Amino acid sequence: MTQELIEKSKKFLWLPFTQMKDYDENPFIIESGEGIKVKDINGKEYYDGFSSVWLNVHGHRKKELDAAIKKQLGKIAHSTLLGMTNVPATELAEKLIEISPEKLTRAFYSDSGAEAMEIALKMAFQYWQNIGKREKQKFISMQNGYHGDTIGAVSVGSIALYHQVYGPLMFNSFKAPIPYVYRSESGDPAQCRDECLATLEQLLIENHQEIAALTIESIVQGAAGMIVMPEGFLVGVRELCTKYGVLMIVDEVATGFGRTGKMFACEHESVQPDIMAIGKGITGGYLPIAATLATEEIYLAFYDDYEKLKTLFHGHSYTGNQLGCAVALENLRLFESEKIVEQVAKKSEDLHLLLNELKSLPHVGDIRQLGFMCGIELVHSKETKELFPAEKRIGYQVTLKMRELGMLTRPLGDVVVFMPPLVSTREDLRAMVMIIKEAINEVTNGVRAVEV
Ligand SMILES: *Cc1c(COP(=O)(O)O)cnc(C)c1O
């Protein structure tokens, strides 16, 4: 039965973000989960060290979340949001507006983070069209940004490995530099921040008349390798957007819902976005719901007699799905009753101390952390910060070793991602960090032995 399933997986599937040749060498099928662990079809258990790719909040098979879906199923599974609404989608919208930055007053649903960003781009573009500033048609996006994999989201993304091949399909956007302190010349966060802000301001001075919006991840660039922006950067970007009349689209898909120790990461700097994309943790990691939140000013630019054709002509079949919205509502109720955000803020101090223990490893170059969002950058040489040769795929090897040792995650190049479910206890965190340590040691020692 087990072998048969593995053969089927190799024969019929094509997996996302996966070189299938790698999969065929290391096939892997999950059958169940409980708490912060998942179990494969052979019955072996693993820590869900990346929250099933940055989603999971309360662990798997959380009693209350399971019950919320069953309860909703007793009423209806899905009906459309085109021209009408449903009960949980309406209640969830109120809740989302209540917990998000106060300038945001309207929720537009979709099914994934990429779609939420896609909608944000169309909203920003059409906003200026609708108010008669037709020259504002371009975007500024951040170097190393990642906003999902649809073509619009890819156009404002800039991770060469994922995006370069699609170059001819993309619309152009101006790229602004992002402060990557570890790899900056000065290594000084404030200097790095100020240089980047100065470059951005120059770009705005020269082009603001034709720029509709700027896109930026909130405080942490996730897919770029968990790069944490220096203090004052995001709020500096907010000030420049306001000064030059450019909408600020903040992508909280990865950072939202408690991940960084605040409900939304932009709260660390009291930033009020004009448009905010949310997804991932919104359903506790259960079902595909995402949303684009907008200010009343933007909403009103679309509100008019139908013949004016100011409608936002965008929607998806499953938008506002009842099962998803019902579980999202229960997820947010648990955020309150279990004080999830406060817990993450507190436990992330313990996590910081634990991660410090990895600092002395000979190939750990940089450890970046905000809340439960962490990246461990592996380097060939700590002095020169020189990378391992790409073909060694050290990050990938380390995560395979971790799997052997009972923990799942995926690397971003040679950055090992650590994004545990938000309910992980101190003991869980310690156990997971020890697995990371052992895996890094085993793999990087092996590399040295080969070179000697
Ligand atoms: C994951 C992610 C997305 C895309 O979300 P999907 O649900 O995978 O489409 C967008 N932005 C950021 C910052 C992300 O981490």
Tab-separated table of C-alpha atoms and ligand atoms in Angstrom:
chain	number	residue	atom	x	y	z
A	1	MET	CA	0.000	0.000	0.000
A	2	THR	CA	2.770	2.439	1.009
A	3	GLN	CA	4.974	1.595	-1.944
A	4	GLU	CA	1.998	1.716	-4.259
A	5	LEU	CA	1.138	5.255	-3.136
A	6	ILE	CA	4.722	6.371	-3.621
A	7	GLU	CA	4.713	4.978	-7.140
A	8	LYS	CA	1.463	6.823	-7.850
A	9	SER	CA	2.910	10.061	-6.504
A	10	LYS	CA	5.873	9.712	-8.841
A	11	LYS	CA	3.687	8.813	-11.772
A	12	PHE	CA	0.836	11.336	-11.626
A	13	LEU	CA	1.909	14.409	-9.668
A	14	TRP	CA	3.739	17.569	-10.607
A	15	LEU	CA	4.531	19.426	-7.402
A	16	PRO	CA	4.838	23.196	-6.884
A	17	PHE	CA	8.303	24.732	-6.566
A	18	THR	CA	9.757	21.264	-6.952
A	19	GLN	CA	12.294	19.783	-9.295
A	20	MET	CA	10.540	16.463	-9.770
A	21	LYS	CA	13.877	14.708	-10.227
A	22	ASP	CA	14.606	15.632	-6.588
A	23	TYR	CA	11.192	14.361	-5.547
A	24	ASP	CA	11.711	11.044	-7.294
A	25	GLU	CA	14.915	10.568	-5.311
A	26	ASN	CA	13.265	11.546	-2.021
A	27	PRO	CA	9.536	10.867	-2.250
A	28	PHE	CA	7.507	11.845	0.777
A	29	ILE	CA	3.827	11.559	1.599
A	30	ILE	CA	2.116	12.952	4.673
A	31	GLU	CA	-0.886	11.104	6.003
A	32	SER	CA	-1.897	12.882	9.196
A	33	GLY	CA	-1.006	15.529	11.729
A	34	GLU	CA	-1.556	16.250	15.395
A	35	GLY	CA	-0.462	19.375	17.212
A	36	ILE	CA	2.818	20.646	15.816
A	37	LYS	CA	3.766	17.289	14.287
A	38	VAL	CA	2.859	15.545	11.069
A	39	LYS	CA	3.107	11.851	10.273
A	40	ASP	CA	4.101	10.248	6.974
A	41	ILE	CA	2.554	7.124	5.454
A	42	ASN	CA	5.158	4.964	7.194
A	43	GLY	CA	4.060	6.272	10.578
A	44	LYS	CA	7.195	8.354	11.181
A	45	GLU	CA	6.594	11.689	12.953
A	46	TYR	CA	8.128	15.050	12.143
A	47	TYR	CA	8.035	18.479	13.714
A	48	ASP	CA	6.280	20.864	11.343
A	49	GLY	CA	9.271	23.226	11.489
A	50	PHE	CA	7.990	25.480	8.710
A	51	SER	CA	4.310	25.517	9.700
A	52	SER	CA	3.460	23.655	6.476
A	53	VAL	CA	5.091	26.501	4.548
A	54	TRP	CA	4.390	29.416	6.886
A	55	LEU	CA	0.722	28.785	7.554
A	56	ASN	CA	0.052	26.891	10.713
A	57	VAL	CA	-0.854	28.655	13.939
A	58	HIS	CA	-2.519	26.345	16.482
A	59	GLY	CA	-1.089	23.049	15.292
A	60	HIS	CA	-2.877	20.388	13.270
A	61	ARG	CA	-6.283	18.934	14.167
A	62	LYS	CA	-7.054	21.760	16.551
A	63	LYS	CA	-10.328	20.701	18.118
A	64	GLU	CA	-12.071	24.086	17.865
A	65	LEU	CA	-11.035	24.634	14.238
A	66	ASP	CA	-12.182	21.168	13.206
A	67	ALA	CA	-15.509	21.793	14.956
A	68	ALA	CA	-15.997	25.182	13.250
A	69	ILE	CA	-15.710	23.550	9.829
A	70	LYS	CA	-18.076	20.723	10.755
A	71	LYS	CA	-20.598	23.205	12.102
A	72	GLN	CA	-20.468	25.285	8.926
A	73	LEU	CA	-20.760	22.127	6.842
A	74	GLY	CA	-24.107	21.533	8.519
A	75	LYS	CA	-25.339	24.720	6.850
A	76	ILE	CA	-23.601	25.137	3.507
A	77	ALA	CA	-20.108	24.598	2.100
A	78	HIS	CA	-19.989	27.301	-0.542
A	79	SER	CA	-21.994	29.911	-2.388
A	80	THR	CA	-20.746	32.835	-4.452
A	81	LEU	CA	-19.698	36.314	-3.361
A	82	LEU	CA	-20.462	37.862	-6.752
A	83	GLY	CA	-23.197	40.392	-6.085
A	84	MET	CA	-24.147	38.814	-2.741
A	85	THR	CA	-22.469	37.622	0.416
A	86	ASN	CA	-22.752	34.910	3.062
A	87	VAL	CA	-22.790	34.829	6.841
A	88	PRO	CA	-19.198	33.927	7.804
A	89	ALA	CA	-17.643	36.067	5.014
A	90	THR	CA	-19.540	39.063	6.356
A	91	GLU	CA	-18.610	38.437	9.973
A	92	LEU	CA	-14.994	37.764	9.086
A	93	ALA	CA	-14.765	41.037	7.142
A	94	GLU	CA	-15.867	42.949	10.236
A	95	LYS	CA	-13.293	41.099	12.323
A	96	LEU	CA	-10.460	41.692	9.841
A	97	ILE	CA	-11.200	45.407	9.724
A	98	GLU	CA	-11.287	45.496	13.509
A	99	ILE	CA	-7.838	43.905	13.972
A	100	SER	CA	-6.005	45.562	11.046
A	101	PRO	CA	-4.473	49.072	10.954
A	102	GLU	CA	-7.291	51.572	11.422
A	103	LYS	CA	-7.107	53.291	8.035
A	104	LEU	CA	-8.100	50.000	6.386
A	105	THR	CA	-11.886	49.732	6.219
A	106	ARG	CA	-12.765	47.305	3.400
A	107	ALA	CA	-11.983	43.616	2.805
A	108	PHE	CA	-11.862	42.055	-0.681
A	109	TYR	CA	-11.521	38.259	-0.553
A	110	SER	CA	-9.543	35.822	-2.649
A	111	ASP	CA	-7.998	32.374	-2.214
A	112	SER	CA	-4.231	32.883	-2.005
A	113	GLY	CA	-1.601	35.444	-1.159
A	114	ALA	CA	-0.627	35.854	-4.805
A	115	GLU	CA	-4.218	36.700	-5.695
A	116	ALA	CA	-4.451	39.131	-2.791
A	117	MET	CA	-1.411	40.928	-4.241
A	118	GLU	CA	-2.738	40.691	-7.780
A	119	ILE	CA	-5.921	42.397	-6.584
A	120	ALA	CA	-3.894	45.009	-4.685
A	121	LEU	CA	-2.079	45.919	-7.919
A	122	LYS	CA	-5.294	46.175	-9.933
A	123	MET	CA	-6.953	48.184	-7.179
A	124	ALA	CA	-4.076	50.657	-7.009
A	125	PHE	CA	-3.874	50.962	-10.789
A	126	GLN	CA	-7.608	51.459	-11.260
A	127	TYR	CA	-7.862	53.825	-8.301
A	128	TRP	CA	-5.834	56.421	-10.201
A	129	GLN	CA	-7.718	55.727	-13.427
A	130	ASN	CA	-11.040	56.160	-11.619
A	131	ILE	CA	-10.054	59.507	-10.117
A	132	GLY	CA	-8.741	60.791	-13.437
A	133	LYS	CA	-4.991	60.648	-12.806
A	134	ARG	CA	-4.407	58.406	-15.773
A	135	GLU	CA	-0.684	59.011	-15.999
A	136	LYS	CA	-0.127	57.003	-12.800
A	137	GLN	CA	0.315	53.512	-14.243
A	138	LYS	CA	3.643	52.206	-12.927
A	139	PHE	CA	4.857	50.490	-9.792
A	140	ILE	CA	7.897	50.578	-7.572
A	141	SER	CA	8.850	47.252	-6.063
A	142	MET	CA	11.633	46.149	-3.781
A	143	GLN	CA	14.777	44.265	-4.700
A	144	ASN	CA	14.507	40.642	-3.557
A	145	GLY	CA	10.780	41.089	-3.050
A	146	TYR	CA	8.421	38.129	-3.260
A	147	HIS	CA	4.667	38.441	-3.578
A	148	GLY	CA	3.513	35.122	-5.038
A	149	ASP	CA	3.651	33.335	-8.354
A	150	THR	CA	0.984	34.760	-10.626
A	151	ILE	CA	2.266	37.047	-13.380
A	152	GLY	CA	1.272	40.336	-11.741
A	153	ALA	CA	2.779	39.290	-8.424
A	154	VAL	CA	5.895	38.058	-10.237
A	155	SER	CA	6.180	41.427	-12.018
A	156	VAL	CA	6.636	43.170	-8.687
A	157	GLY	CA	8.805	40.325	-7.393
A	158	SER	CA	12.518	40.231	-7.919
A	159	ILE	CA	14.101	36.981	-6.923
A	160	ALA	CA	16.160	36.070	-9.964
A	161	LEU	CA	15.952	32.319	-9.412
A	162	TYR	CA	12.143	32.315	-9.504
A	163	HIS	CA	11.404	35.285	-11.705
A	164	GLN	CA	14.072	35.749	-14.377
A	165	VAL	CA	12.779	33.171	-16.805
A	166	TYR	CA	9.404	34.945	-17.025
A	167	GLY	CA	10.980	38.337	-17.763
A	168	PRO	CA	9.361	38.795	-21.173
A	169	LEU	CA	5.908	38.197	-19.680
A	170	MET	CA	6.154	40.808	-16.947
A	171	PHE	CA	5.212	44.446	-16.781
A	172	ASN	CA	8.152	46.633	-15.826
A	173	SER	CA	8.427	48.042	-12.358
A	174	PHE	CA	11.050	50.319	-10.866
A	175	LYS	CA	13.212	48.418	-8.390
A	176	ALA	CA	14.176	50.095	-5.138
A	177	PRO	CA	17.016	48.763	-2.987
A	178	ILE	CA	16.275	47.006	0.275
A	179	PRO	CA	18.637	47.139	3.244
A	180	TYR	CA	20.278	43.718	3.627
A	181	VAL	CA	22.492	44.579	6.563
A	182	TYR	CA	24.502	41.335	6.723
A	183	ARG	CA	25.637	41.715	3.125
A	184	SER	CA	25.956	45.506	3.059
A	185	GLU	CA	29.345	47.182	2.775
A	186	SER	CA	29.092	49.059	6.055
A	187	GLY	CA	27.243	46.388	8.016
A	188	ASP	CA	25.629	49.286	9.851
A	189	PRO	CA	21.818	49.066	10.005
A	190	ALA	CA	21.156	52.816	10.208
A	191	GLN	CA	23.531	53.676	7.380
A	192	CYS	CA	22.172	50.869	5.256
A	193	ARG	CA	18.607	52.053	5.878
A	194	ASP	CA	19.380	55.694	5.110
A	195	GLU	CA	21.185	54.871	1.856
A	196	CYS	CA	18.252	52.800	0.644
A	197	LEU	CA	15.730	55.465	1.611
A	198	ALA	CA	17.792	58.111	-0.202
A	199	THR	CA	17.841	56.016	-3.383
A	200	LEU	CA	14.106	55.449	-3.111
A	201	GLU	CA	13.510	59.162	-2.676
A	202	GLN	CA	15.559	59.917	-5.791
A	203	LEU	CA	13.479	57.401	-7.740
A	204	LEU	CA	10.306	59.059	-6.484
A	205	ILE	CA	11.517	62.574	-7.252
A	206	GLU	CA	12.190	61.554	-10.828
A	207	ASN	CA	9.141	59.366	-11.458
A	208	HIS	CA	6.384	59.920	-8.912
A	209	GLN	CA	4.015	61.479	-11.424
A	210	GLU	CA	3.674	58.188	-13.244
A	211	ILE	CA	3.792	55.889	-10.230
A	212	ALA	CA	0.583	54.355	-8.918
A	213	ALA	CA	1.929	52.401	-5.985
A	214	LEU	CA	4.879	50.846	-4.219
A	215	THR	CA	4.866	47.219	-3.087
A	216	ILE	CA	6.786	45.999	-0.061
A	217	GLU	CA	6.786	43.065	2.325
A	218	SER	CA	6.183	44.067	5.917
A	219	ILE	CA	9.445	44.351	7.941
A	220	VAL	CA	10.669	40.887	6.897
A	221	GLN	CA	11.364	39.805	3.332
A	222	GLY	CA	10.453	36.146	3.622
A	223	ALA	CA	11.337	34.319	0.423
A	224	ALA	CA	14.459	36.462	-0.047
A	225	GLY	CA	15.911	34.637	2.980
A	226	MET	CA	14.162	36.071	6.041
A	227	ILE	CA	15.809	39.448	5.653
A	228	VAL	CA	14.735	41.717	8.491
A	229	MET	CA	14.598	45.413	7.601
A	230	PRO	CA	16.441	47.752	9.973
A	231	GLU	CA	14.331	49.749	12.399
A	232	GLY	CA	12.800	52.796	10.776
A	233	PHE	CA	12.918	51.522	7.212
A	234	LEU	CA	9.261	50.625	6.698
A	235	VAL	CA	8.054	53.813	8.318
A	236	GLY	CA	10.579	55.746	6.202
A	237	VAL	CA	9.071	54.173	3.090
A	238	ARG	CA	5.587	55.112	4.342
A	239	GLU	CA	6.646	58.745	4.740
A	240	LEU	CA	8.113	58.862	1.237
A	241	CYS	CA	4.981	57.321	-0.302
A	242	THR	CA	2.842	59.944	1.408
A	243	LYS	CA	5.196	62.774	0.443
A	244	TYR	CA	5.170	61.826	-3.251
A	245	GLY	CA	1.545	60.757	-3.601
A	246	VAL	CA	2.156	57.063	-4.172
A	247	LEU	CA	-0.053	54.326	-2.676
A	248	MET	CA	1.714	51.948	-0.304
A	249	ILE	CA	0.821	48.280	-0.778
A	250	VAL	CA	2.060	46.264	2.181
A	251	ASP	CA	2.307	42.500	1.803
A	252	GLU	CA	1.534	40.891	5.175
A	253	VAL	CA	0.854	37.457	3.692
A	254	ALA	CA	3.802	35.854	5.504
A	255	THR	CA	4.157	38.244	8.429
A	256	GLY	CA	0.504	38.676	9.396
A	257	PHE	CA	-1.478	36.877	12.090
A	258	GLY	CA	0.982	36.932	14.925
A	259	ARG	CA	3.993	35.523	13.093
A	260	THR	CA	6.337	38.355	14.113
A	261	GLY	CA	4.993	38.945	17.623
A	262	LYS	CA	2.399	41.545	16.545
A	263	MET	CA	-0.905	40.805	14.858
A	264	PHE	CA	0.552	42.486	11.749
A	265	ALA	CA	4.247	43.299	11.337
A	266	CYS	CA	3.563	46.894	10.239
A	267	GLU	CA	2.427	47.529	13.831
A	268	HIS	CA	6.106	47.335	14.877
A	269	GLU	CA	6.480	50.758	13.236
A	270	SER	CA	2.862	51.985	13.434
A	271	VAL	CA	2.660	51.987	9.643
A	272	GLN	CA	-0.751	52.495	8.022
A	273	PRO	CA	-0.758	50.936	4.548
A	274	ASP	CA	-3.152	52.133	1.843
A	275	ILE	CA	-3.634	48.543	0.747
A	276	MET	CA	-2.653	45.410	2.639
A	277	ALA	CA	-2.523	41.811	1.403
A	278	ILE	CA	-3.148	39.029	3.910
A	279	GLY	CA	-3.339	35.247	3.634
A	280	LYS	CA	-1.409	32.283	5.035
A	281	GLY	CA	-2.186	32.351	8.810
A	282	ILE	CA	-5.670	33.792	8.309
A	283	THR	CA	-7.345	30.370	8.619
A	284	GLY	CA	-4.795	28.998	11.069
A	285	GLY	CA	-3.350	27.046	8.154
A	286	TYR	CA	-6.574	25.170	7.388
A	287	LEU	CA	-8.179	26.435	4.198
A	288	PRO	CA	-7.313	28.790	1.310
A	289	ILE	CA	-8.633	32.231	2.195
A	290	ALA	CA	-6.831	35.503	1.511
A	291	ALA	CA	-7.883	39.126	1.450
A	292	THR	CA	-6.879	42.552	0.221
A	293	LEU	CA	-7.737	45.317	2.663
A	294	ALA	CA	-8.135	48.897	1.458
A	295	THR	CA	-8.796	52.365	2.818
A	296	GLU	CA	-12.199	54.010	2.511
A	297	GLU	CA	-10.680	56.570	0.148
A	298	ILE	CA	-9.702	53.854	-2.306
A	299	TYR	CA	-13.034	52.071	-1.919
A	300	LEU	CA	-14.965	55.255	-2.633
A	301	ALA	CA	-13.050	55.838	-5.877
A	302	PHE	CA	-14.779	52.696	-7.204
A	303	TYR	CA	-18.240	53.555	-5.839
A	304	ASP	CA	-20.492	55.150	-8.459
A	305	ASP	CA	-23.329	54.505	-10.900
A	306	TYR	CA	-22.690	51.311	-12.852
A	307	GLU	CA	-22.478	53.131	-16.219
A	308	LYS	CA	-19.378	55.008	-15.021
A	309	LEU	CA	-17.599	51.622	-15.207
A	310	LYS	CA	-15.614	52.120	-12.053
A	311	THR	CA	-16.341	48.602	-10.777
A	312	LEU	CA	-13.418	46.422	-9.728
A	313	PHE	CA	-13.903	43.674	-12.302
A	314	HIS	CA	-12.119	40.913	-10.460
A	315	GLY	CA	-13.260	37.763	-8.689
A	316	HIS	CA	-12.690	34.048	-8.270
A	317	SER	CA	-15.056	31.093	-8.156
A	318	TYR	CA	-14.395	30.256	-4.520
A	319	THR	CA	-13.994	33.793	-3.197
A	320	GLY	CA	-15.420	34.119	0.333
A	321	ASN	CA	-15.838	30.381	0.759
A	322	GLN	CA	-17.976	29.684	3.838
A	323	LEU	CA	-15.908	26.819	5.234
A	324	GLY	CA	-12.760	28.935	4.955
A	325	CYS	CA	-14.340	32.035	6.468
A	326	ALA	CA	-15.882	30.004	9.296
A	327	VAL	CA	-12.540	28.494	10.252
A	328	ALA	CA	-10.848	31.907	9.933
A	329	LEU	CA	-13.365	33.359	12.377
A	330	GLU	CA	-12.708	30.572	14.847
A	331	ASN	CA	-8.966	31.031	14.325
A	332	LEU	CA	-9.271	34.706	15.270
A	333	ARG	CA	-11.405	33.838	18.277
A	334	LEU	CA	-8.606	31.516	19.436
A	335	PHE	CA	-6.058	34.285	18.866
A	336	GLU	CA	-7.926	36.225	21.554
A	337	SER	CA	-8.793	33.465	24.003
A	338	GLU	CA	-5.315	31.896	23.854
A	339	LYS	CA	-3.468	35.234	23.642
A	340	ILE	CA	-1.457	33.941	20.691
A	341	VAL	CA	0.210	37.230	19.751
A	342	GLU	CA	1.379	37.965	23.297
A	343	GLN	CA	2.611	34.381	23.603
A	344	VAL	CA	4.680	34.647	20.430
A	345	ALA	CA	6.169	37.947	21.584
A	346	LYS	CA	7.186	36.335	24.869
A	347	LYS	CA	8.425	33.024	23.493
A	348	SER	CA	10.418	34.704	20.749
A	349	GLU	CA	12.826	35.949	23.420
A	350	ASP	CA	13.489	32.334	24.431
A	351	LEU	CA	13.814	31.447	20.776
A	352	HIS	CA	16.386	34.208	20.357
A	353	LEU	CA	18.511	32.681	23.117
A	354	LEU	CA	18.170	29.209	21.624
A	355	LEU	CA	19.183	30.407	18.163
A	356	ASN	CA	22.199	32.143	19.684
A	357	GLU	CA	23.551	28.690	20.438
A	358	LEU	CA	23.928	28.156	16.693
A	359	LYS	CA	26.054	31.273	16.241
A	360	SER	CA	29.292	29.538	17.102
A	361	LEU	CA	28.875	26.844	14.437
A	362	PRO	CA	31.651	27.242	11.862
A	363	HIS	CA	29.312	27.748	8.898
A	364	VAL	CA	26.503	29.793	10.399
A	365	GLY	CA	27.005	33.276	8.959
A	366	ASP	CA	23.916	35.138	10.057
A	367	ILE	CA	20.838	34.367	12.126
A	368	ARG	CA	17.822	36.544	11.443
A	369	GLN	CA	14.685	36.457	13.530
A	370	LEU	CA	11.547	38.447	14.120
A	371	GLY	CA	9.091	36.607	16.327
A	372	PHE	CA	8.640	33.084	14.972
A	373	MET	CA	10.046	33.965	11.578
A	374	CYS	CA	13.670	32.893	11.373
A	375	GLY	CA	16.367	32.265	8.800
A	376	ILE	CA	19.810	30.805	9.382
A	377	GLU	CA	22.211	31.773	6.616
A	378	LEU	CA	24.918	29.203	5.971
A	379	VAL	CA	28.213	30.365	4.492
A	380	HIS	CA	31.417	28.706	3.400
A	381	SER	CA	33.513	31.265	5.239
A	382	LYS	CA	32.362	33.317	8.184
A	383	GLU	CA	35.171	35.856	7.719
A	384	THR	CA	34.540	36.652	4.067
A	385	LYS	CA	30.807	35.706	4.094
A	386	GLU	CA	31.567	33.731	0.946
A	387	LEU	CA	28.762	31.364	-0.021
A	388	PHE	CA	29.052	27.648	-0.567
A	389	PRO	CA	29.232	26.701	-4.239
A	390	ALA	CA	25.586	26.666	-5.382
A	391	GLU	CA	25.869	23.162	-6.855
A	392	LYS	CA	26.550	21.728	-3.381
A	393	ARG	CA	22.985	22.741	-2.426
A	394	ILE	CA	23.975	22.910	1.209
A	395	GLY	CA	20.638	24.362	2.342
A	396	TYR	CA	18.770	21.565	0.631
A	397	GLN	CA	21.112	18.932	2.070
A	398	VAL	CA	20.631	20.311	5.572
A	399	THR	CA	16.847	20.147	5.275
A	400	LEU	CA	17.021	16.569	3.994
A	401	LYS	CA	19.141	15.699	6.998
A	402	MET	CA	16.616	17.434	9.242
A	403	ARG	CA	13.879	15.318	7.742
A	404	GLU	CA	15.881	12.227	8.626
A	405	LEU	CA	16.164	13.602	12.167
A	406	GLY	CA	12.412	14.202	12.427
A	407	MET	CA	11.678	17.756	11.334
A	408	LEU	CA	10.355	19.344	8.167
A	409	THR	CA	11.365	22.605	6.574
A	410	ARG	CA	12.442	23.971	3.213
A	411	PRO	CA	15.527	26.047	2.535
A	412	LEU	CA	15.725	29.346	0.684
A	413	GLY	CA	19.016	28.838	-1.087
A	414	ASP	CA	21.473	28.339	1.784
A	415	VAL	CA	19.169	29.953	4.303
A	416	VAL	CA	17.524	27.368	6.534
A	417	VAL	CA	13.975	28.471	7.300
A	418	PHE	CA	12.625	28.047	10.804
A	419	MET	CA	8.955	29.030	11.088
A	420	PRO	CA	7.408	26.850	13.804
A	421	PRO	CA	3.659	26.841	14.465
A	422	LEU	CA	2.836	29.726	16.807
A	423	VAL	CA	1.695	27.410	19.605
A	424	SER	CA	5.087	25.656	19.817
A	425	THR	CA	6.208	25.565	23.442
A	426	ARG	CA	9.668	26.418	24.713
A	427	GLU	CA	10.420	22.702	24.897
A	428	ASP	CA	9.258	22.189	21.313
A	429	LEU	CA	11.401	25.109	20.160
A	430	ARG	CA	14.442	23.713	21.928
A	431	ALA	CA	13.946	20.260	20.408
A	432	MET	CA	13.611	21.757	16.926
A	433	VAL	CA	16.650	24.022	17.260
A	434	MET	CA	18.694	21.006	18.385
A	435	ILE	CA	17.680	19.167	15.215
A	436	ILE	CA	18.706	22.170	13.116
A	437	LYS	CA	22.056	22.252	14.920
A	438	GLU	CA	22.746	18.585	14.421
A	439	ALA	CA	21.766	18.706	10.748
A	440	ILE	CA	23.966	21.741	10.026
A	441	ASN	CA	26.875	20.110	11.819
A	442	GLU	CA	26.560	16.796	10.051
A	443	VAL	CA	26.172	18.277	6.591
A	444	THR	CA	28.772	21.039	6.799
A	445	ASN	CA	31.362	18.792	8.458
A	446	GLY	CA	30.835	16.420	5.604
A	447	VAL	CA	31.527	19.218	3.151
A	448	ARG	CA	34.808	20.080	4.792
A	449	ALA	CA	35.885	16.460	4.806
A	450	VAL	CA	35.314	16.272	1.071
A	451	GLU	CA	37.429	19.347	0.486
A	452	VAL	CA	40.397	18.330	2.622
B	1	LIG	C1	3.562	33.131	0.452
B	1	LIG	C2	3.612	34.560	0.108
B	1	LIG	C3	2.805	35.084	-0.906
B	1	LIG	C4	1.963	34.213	-1.789
B	1	LIG	O1	0.952	33.570	-1.109
B	1	LIG	P1	0.298	32.245	-1.754
B	1	LIG	O2	-0.851	31.948	-0.863
B	1	LIG	O3	1.369	31.196	-1.729
B	1	LIG	O4	-0.088	32.602	-3.146
B	1	LIG	C5	2.827	36.437	-1.114
B	1	LIG	N1	3.612	37.248	-0.377
B	1	LIG	C6	4.400	36.790	0.598
B	1	LIG	C7	5.212	37.738	1.375
B	1	LIG	C8	4.446	35.426	0.861
B	1	LIG	O5	5.276	34.948	1.794
